Short mmCIF file of C-alpha atoms in Angstrom, two decimals:
data_model
loop_
_atom_site.label_atom_id
_atom_site.label_comp_id
_atom_site.label_asym_id
_atom_site.label_seq_id
_atom_site.Cartn_x
_atom_site.Cartn_y
_atom_site.Cartn_z
CA UNK A 1 -25.46 -41.99 -13.97
CA UNK A 2 -25.02 -38.69 -15.85
CA UNK A 3 -26.88 -38.49 -19.14
CA UNK A 4 -24.31 -37.92 -21.91
CA UNK A 5 -26.51 -35.37 -23.67
CA UNK A 6 -27.18 -33.27 -20.56
CA UNK A 7 -24.11 -33.40 -18.26
CA UNK A 8 -24.89 -29.89 -17.01
CA UNK A 9 -28.18 -31.03 -15.46
CA UNK A 10 -26.56 -33.40 -12.98
CA UNK A 11 -23.82 -30.88 -12.19
CA UNK A 12 -26.43 -28.15 -11.64
CA UNK A 13 -28.36 -30.33 -9.22
CA UNK A 14 -25.14 -31.08 -7.34
CA UNK A 15 -24.26 -27.38 -7.08
CA UNK A 16 -27.76 -26.55 -5.80
CA UNK A 17 -27.58 -29.36 -3.24
CA UNK A 18 -24.20 -28.18 -2.01
CA UNK A 19 -25.48 -24.61 -1.79
CA UNK A 20 -28.48 -25.66 0.29
CA UNK A 21 -26.27 -27.65 2.64
CA UNK A 22 -23.88 -24.72 2.97
CA UNK A 23 -26.72 -22.36 3.86
CA UNK A 24 -28.04 -24.80 6.46
CA UNK A 25 -24.58 -25.33 7.94
CA UNK A 26 -23.90 -21.59 8.03
CA UNK A 27 -27.19 -20.98 9.78
CA UNK A 28 -26.36 -23.55 12.45
CA UNK A 29 -22.90 -22.10 13.01
CA UNK A 30 -24.26 -18.56 13.23
CA UNK A 31 -26.88 -19.65 15.78
CA UNK A 32 -24.18 -21.28 17.89
CA UNK A 33 -21.94 -18.23 17.71
CA UNK A 34 -24.83 -15.96 18.65
CA UNK A 35 -25.56 -18.06 21.73
CA UNK A 36 -22.00 -18.54 22.99
CA UNK A 37 -18.37 -17.73 22.33
CA UNK A 38 -15.53 -20.15 22.99
CA UNK A 39 -11.76 -19.90 23.36
CA UNK A 40 -9.00 -22.52 23.11
CA UNK A 41 -5.58 -20.89 23.07
CA UNK A 42 -2.07 -20.55 24.47
CA UNK A 43 -1.99 -16.82 23.71
CA UNK A 44 -1.24 -14.97 26.95
CA UNK A 45 -3.04 -11.80 25.92
CA UNK A 46 -6.27 -13.62 25.04
CA UNK A 47 -6.11 -15.63 28.27
CA UNK A 48 -5.58 -12.50 30.38
CA UNK A 49 -8.54 -10.84 28.67
CA UNK A 50 -10.81 -13.79 29.48
CA UNK A 51 -9.74 -13.75 33.15
CA UNK A 52 -10.00 -9.99 33.61
CA UNK A 53 -12.59 -8.95 36.19
CA UNK A 54 -13.64 -12.54 36.93
CA UNK A 55 -13.17 -14.93 39.85
CA UNK A 56 -9.97 -16.96 39.44
CA UNK A 57 -9.33 -19.94 41.74
CA UNK A 58 -5.68 -21.02 42.04
CA UNK A 59 -6.17 -23.38 45.03
CA UNK A 60 -2.83 -22.20 46.41
CA UNK A 61 -4.24 -21.08 49.76
CA UNK A 62 -5.06 -24.73 50.56
CA UNK A 63 -2.61 -27.09 52.27
CA UNK A 64 -1.77 -30.61 51.15
CA UNK A 65 -0.44 -32.38 54.28
CA UNK A 66 2.94 -34.16 54.16
CA UNK A 67 2.70 -37.67 52.74
CA UNK A 68 0.74 -38.32 49.54
CA UNK A 69 1.15 -35.49 47.03
CA UNK A 70 -2.63 -35.24 46.57
CA UNK A 71 -5.77 -35.39 48.69
CA UNK A 72 -9.49 -35.36 47.81
CA UNK A 73 -10.84 -31.83 47.35
CA UNK A 74 -13.98 -31.05 49.34
CA UNK A 75 -16.62 -30.51 46.65
CA UNK A 76 -18.01 -27.56 48.64
CA UNK A 77 -14.63 -25.92 49.26
CA UNK A 78 -15.59 -23.00 47.00
CA UNK A 79 -19.40 -23.15 47.31
CA UNK A 80 -19.41 -19.74 49.00
CA UNK A 81 -17.71 -18.31 45.91
CA UNK A 82 -20.36 -19.88 43.69
CA UNK A 83 -18.96 -23.17 42.37
CA UNK A 84 -19.12 -26.81 43.48
CA UNK A 85 -16.25 -28.94 42.12
CA UNK A 86 -16.40 -32.72 41.77
CA UNK A 87 -15.24 -35.58 39.56
CA UNK A 88 -17.03 -37.78 37.03
CA UNK A 89 -19.57 -36.42 34.56
CA UNK A 90 -22.38 -36.94 37.07
CA UNK A 91 -20.41 -35.42 39.96
CA UNK A 92 -20.52 -38.60 42.02
CA UNK A 93 -16.80 -38.65 42.89
CA UNK A 94 -14.32 -36.21 44.40
CA UNK A 95 -11.48 -34.71 42.41
CA UNK A 96 -7.89 -34.34 43.62
CA UNK A 97 -6.13 -31.38 45.13
CA UNK A 98 -2.51 -32.01 44.12
CA UNK A 99 0.70 -30.27 45.08
CA UNK A 100 3.54 -29.36 42.73
CA UNK A 101 6.30 -30.29 42.31
CA UNK A 102 5.67 -33.28 44.61
CA UNK A 103 3.14 -34.70 42.10
CA UNK A 104 5.22 -33.67 39.08
CA UNK A 105 6.04 -30.66 36.95
CA UNK A 106 3.32 -29.88 34.46
CA UNK A 107 4.66 -26.78 32.71
CA UNK A 108 4.13 -23.02 32.82
CA UNK A 109 0.35 -22.99 32.39
CA UNK A 110 -0.21 -24.14 35.99
CA UNK A 111 0.65 -21.93 38.97
CA UNK A 112 2.37 -23.65 41.90
CA UNK A 113 1.88 -25.13 44.35
CA UNK A 114 -1.65 -26.54 43.91
CA UNK A 115 -3.72 -27.87 41.01
CA UNK A 116 -6.82 -30.04 40.65
CA UNK A 117 -7.75 -33.01 38.48
CA UNK A 118 -8.62 -36.66 38.20
CA UNK A 119 -10.98 -38.64 40.36
CA UNK A 120 -10.80 -40.48 43.66
CA UNK A 121 -12.57 -43.59 44.87
CA UNK A 122 -13.84 -46.84 43.32
CA UNK A 123 -14.61 -46.67 39.63
CA UNK A 124 -12.48 -43.60 39.04
CA UNK A 125 -10.47 -43.21 35.83
CA UNK A 126 -7.77 -41.59 37.98
CA UNK A 127 -6.22 -38.61 36.15
CA UNK A 128 -8.29 -39.35 33.06
CA UNK A 129 -11.51 -38.81 35.02
CA UNK A 130 -13.81 -35.94 34.08
CA UNK A 131 -14.01 -32.89 36.35
CA UNK A 132 -17.41 -31.25 36.90
CA UNK A 133 -18.22 -27.69 37.95
CA UNK A 134 -21.72 -26.83 39.20
CA UNK A 135 -23.01 -23.27 39.56
CA UNK A 136 -26.03 -22.93 41.92
CA UNK A 137 -26.32 -19.40 40.53
CA UNK A 138 -25.79 -19.83 36.77
CA UNK A 139 -22.53 -18.55 35.32
CA UNK A 140 -22.04 -16.43 32.23
CA UNK A 141 -18.42 -17.46 31.71
CA UNK A 142 -16.21 -20.40 32.66
CA UNK A 143 -12.69 -21.50 31.74
CA UNK A 144 -9.36 -22.85 33.03
CA UNK A 145 -5.76 -23.62 32.20
CA UNK A 146 -4.90 -27.23 31.35
CA UNK A 147 -1.44 -28.56 32.09
CA UNK A 148 1.34 -28.28 29.52
CA UNK A 149 2.19 -31.98 29.72
CA UNK A 150 -1.22 -33.60 29.65
CA UNK A 151 -3.91 -34.64 27.21
CA UNK A 152 -6.35 -33.46 24.60
CA UNK A 153 -9.56 -32.52 26.42
CA UNK A 154 -13.05 -31.11 25.85
CA UNK A 155 -14.93 -28.53 27.90
CA UNK A 156 -18.74 -28.57 27.60
CA UNK A 157 -21.17 -26.13 29.23
CA UNK A 158 -24.76 -27.16 29.97
CA UNK A 159 -28.07 -25.59 30.87
CA UNK A 160 -29.95 -26.80 33.95
CA UNK A 161 -32.02 -29.21 31.84
CA UNK A 162 -28.87 -30.91 30.55
CA UNK A 163 -28.93 -29.38 27.08
CA UNK A 164 -25.56 -28.37 25.65
CA UNK A 165 -24.81 -24.66 25.45
CA UNK A 166 -21.39 -24.94 23.81
CA UNK A 167 -18.37 -27.21 23.63
CA UNK A 168 -14.70 -26.59 22.88
CA UNK A 169 -11.70 -28.91 22.62
CA UNK A 170 -7.98 -28.27 22.91
CA UNK A 171 -4.53 -29.77 23.32
CA UNK A 172 -2.37 -29.97 26.43
CA UNK A 173 -1.47 -26.51 27.72
CA UNK A 174 -4.47 -24.76 26.19
CA UNK A 175 -6.65 -22.37 28.12
CA UNK A 176 -10.24 -23.18 27.22
CA UNK A 177 -13.28 -21.13 28.07
CA UNK A 178 -16.93 -20.56 27.22
CA UNK A 179 -18.93 -17.34 27.50
CA UNK A 180 -22.71 -17.71 27.45
CA UNK A 181 -25.67 -16.95 29.70
CA UNK A 182 -27.23 -19.67 31.82
CA UNK A 183 -24.31 -22.04 32.46
CA UNK A 184 -25.66 -24.38 35.16
CA UNK A 185 -22.71 -26.77 35.06
CA UNK A 186 -19.68 -27.64 32.97
CA UNK A 187 -17.75 -30.86 32.44
CA UNK A 188 -14.07 -31.08 31.48
CA UNK A 189 -13.48 -34.43 29.76
CA UNK A 190 -10.35 -36.35 28.75
CA UNK A 191 -10.15 -37.34 25.07
CA UNK A 192 -6.72 -38.91 24.56
CA UNK A 193 -3.25 -38.82 26.08
CA UNK A 194 -0.55 -36.58 24.67
CA UNK A 195 2.54 -36.20 26.91
CA UNK A 196 1.13 -38.08 29.92
CA UNK A 197 -1.91 -40.10 30.94
CA UNK A 198 -4.66 -37.73 32.01
CA UNK A 199 -4.87 -33.99 32.68
CA UNK A 200 -4.99 -31.40 35.42
CA UNK A 201 -6.47 -27.90 35.70
CA UNK A 202 -5.63 -24.62 37.39
CA UNK A 203 -6.71 -20.99 37.47
CA UNK A 204 -10.40 -21.90 37.31
CA UNK A 205 -12.07 -18.76 35.98
CA UNK A 206 -15.76 -17.94 36.15
CA UNK A 207 -18.32 -15.18 36.37
CA UNK A 208 -21.75 -15.59 37.91
CA UNK A 209 -24.73 -14.20 36.04
CA UNK A 210 -26.31 -11.93 38.63
CA UNK A 211 -28.31 -9.88 36.13
CA UNK A 212 -31.49 -11.81 36.78
#
């Protein structure tokens, strides 16, 4: 309770406490920004700048045979380029290689005909399943387009010991990316449905850190 004779004392203590918390919070934010930069946007210019000079996988050179509109993607399909792609946060499942428009029309952020997403096999959350990207040679940048009619999702980049480098969330149709040294793997996780159940990805963009 505030003493009626000295109301300023309690208010002063509150101001000091808030100031200390603000300094601590600002320090944490600055440390995070110094270690990594993140992007979550629909701005075409910003997306093009992130992709410039980096490897971009569109999956469109692959063939989905007639029949089902999707097939499991070989996790080592792009190992020679520097990335292993799987499903589930621990990488224990395969993700889908899906063909548009046979599997649907997901808006202008995905380039036809092929996209990836979801999980296959027992225990999968289907198109709500996480997608994992492993870099045997650590990456210094990673990002992708999410589909325009999908879900709110989170991209998190990790060091080899499992510690979080940075994390960024966005709505359906956002391009999300992280720039930071030492990205050993990244996980793209579903948060909640927006236009449809689940999400898909395309134009996987990354840069390997070959400086070391």
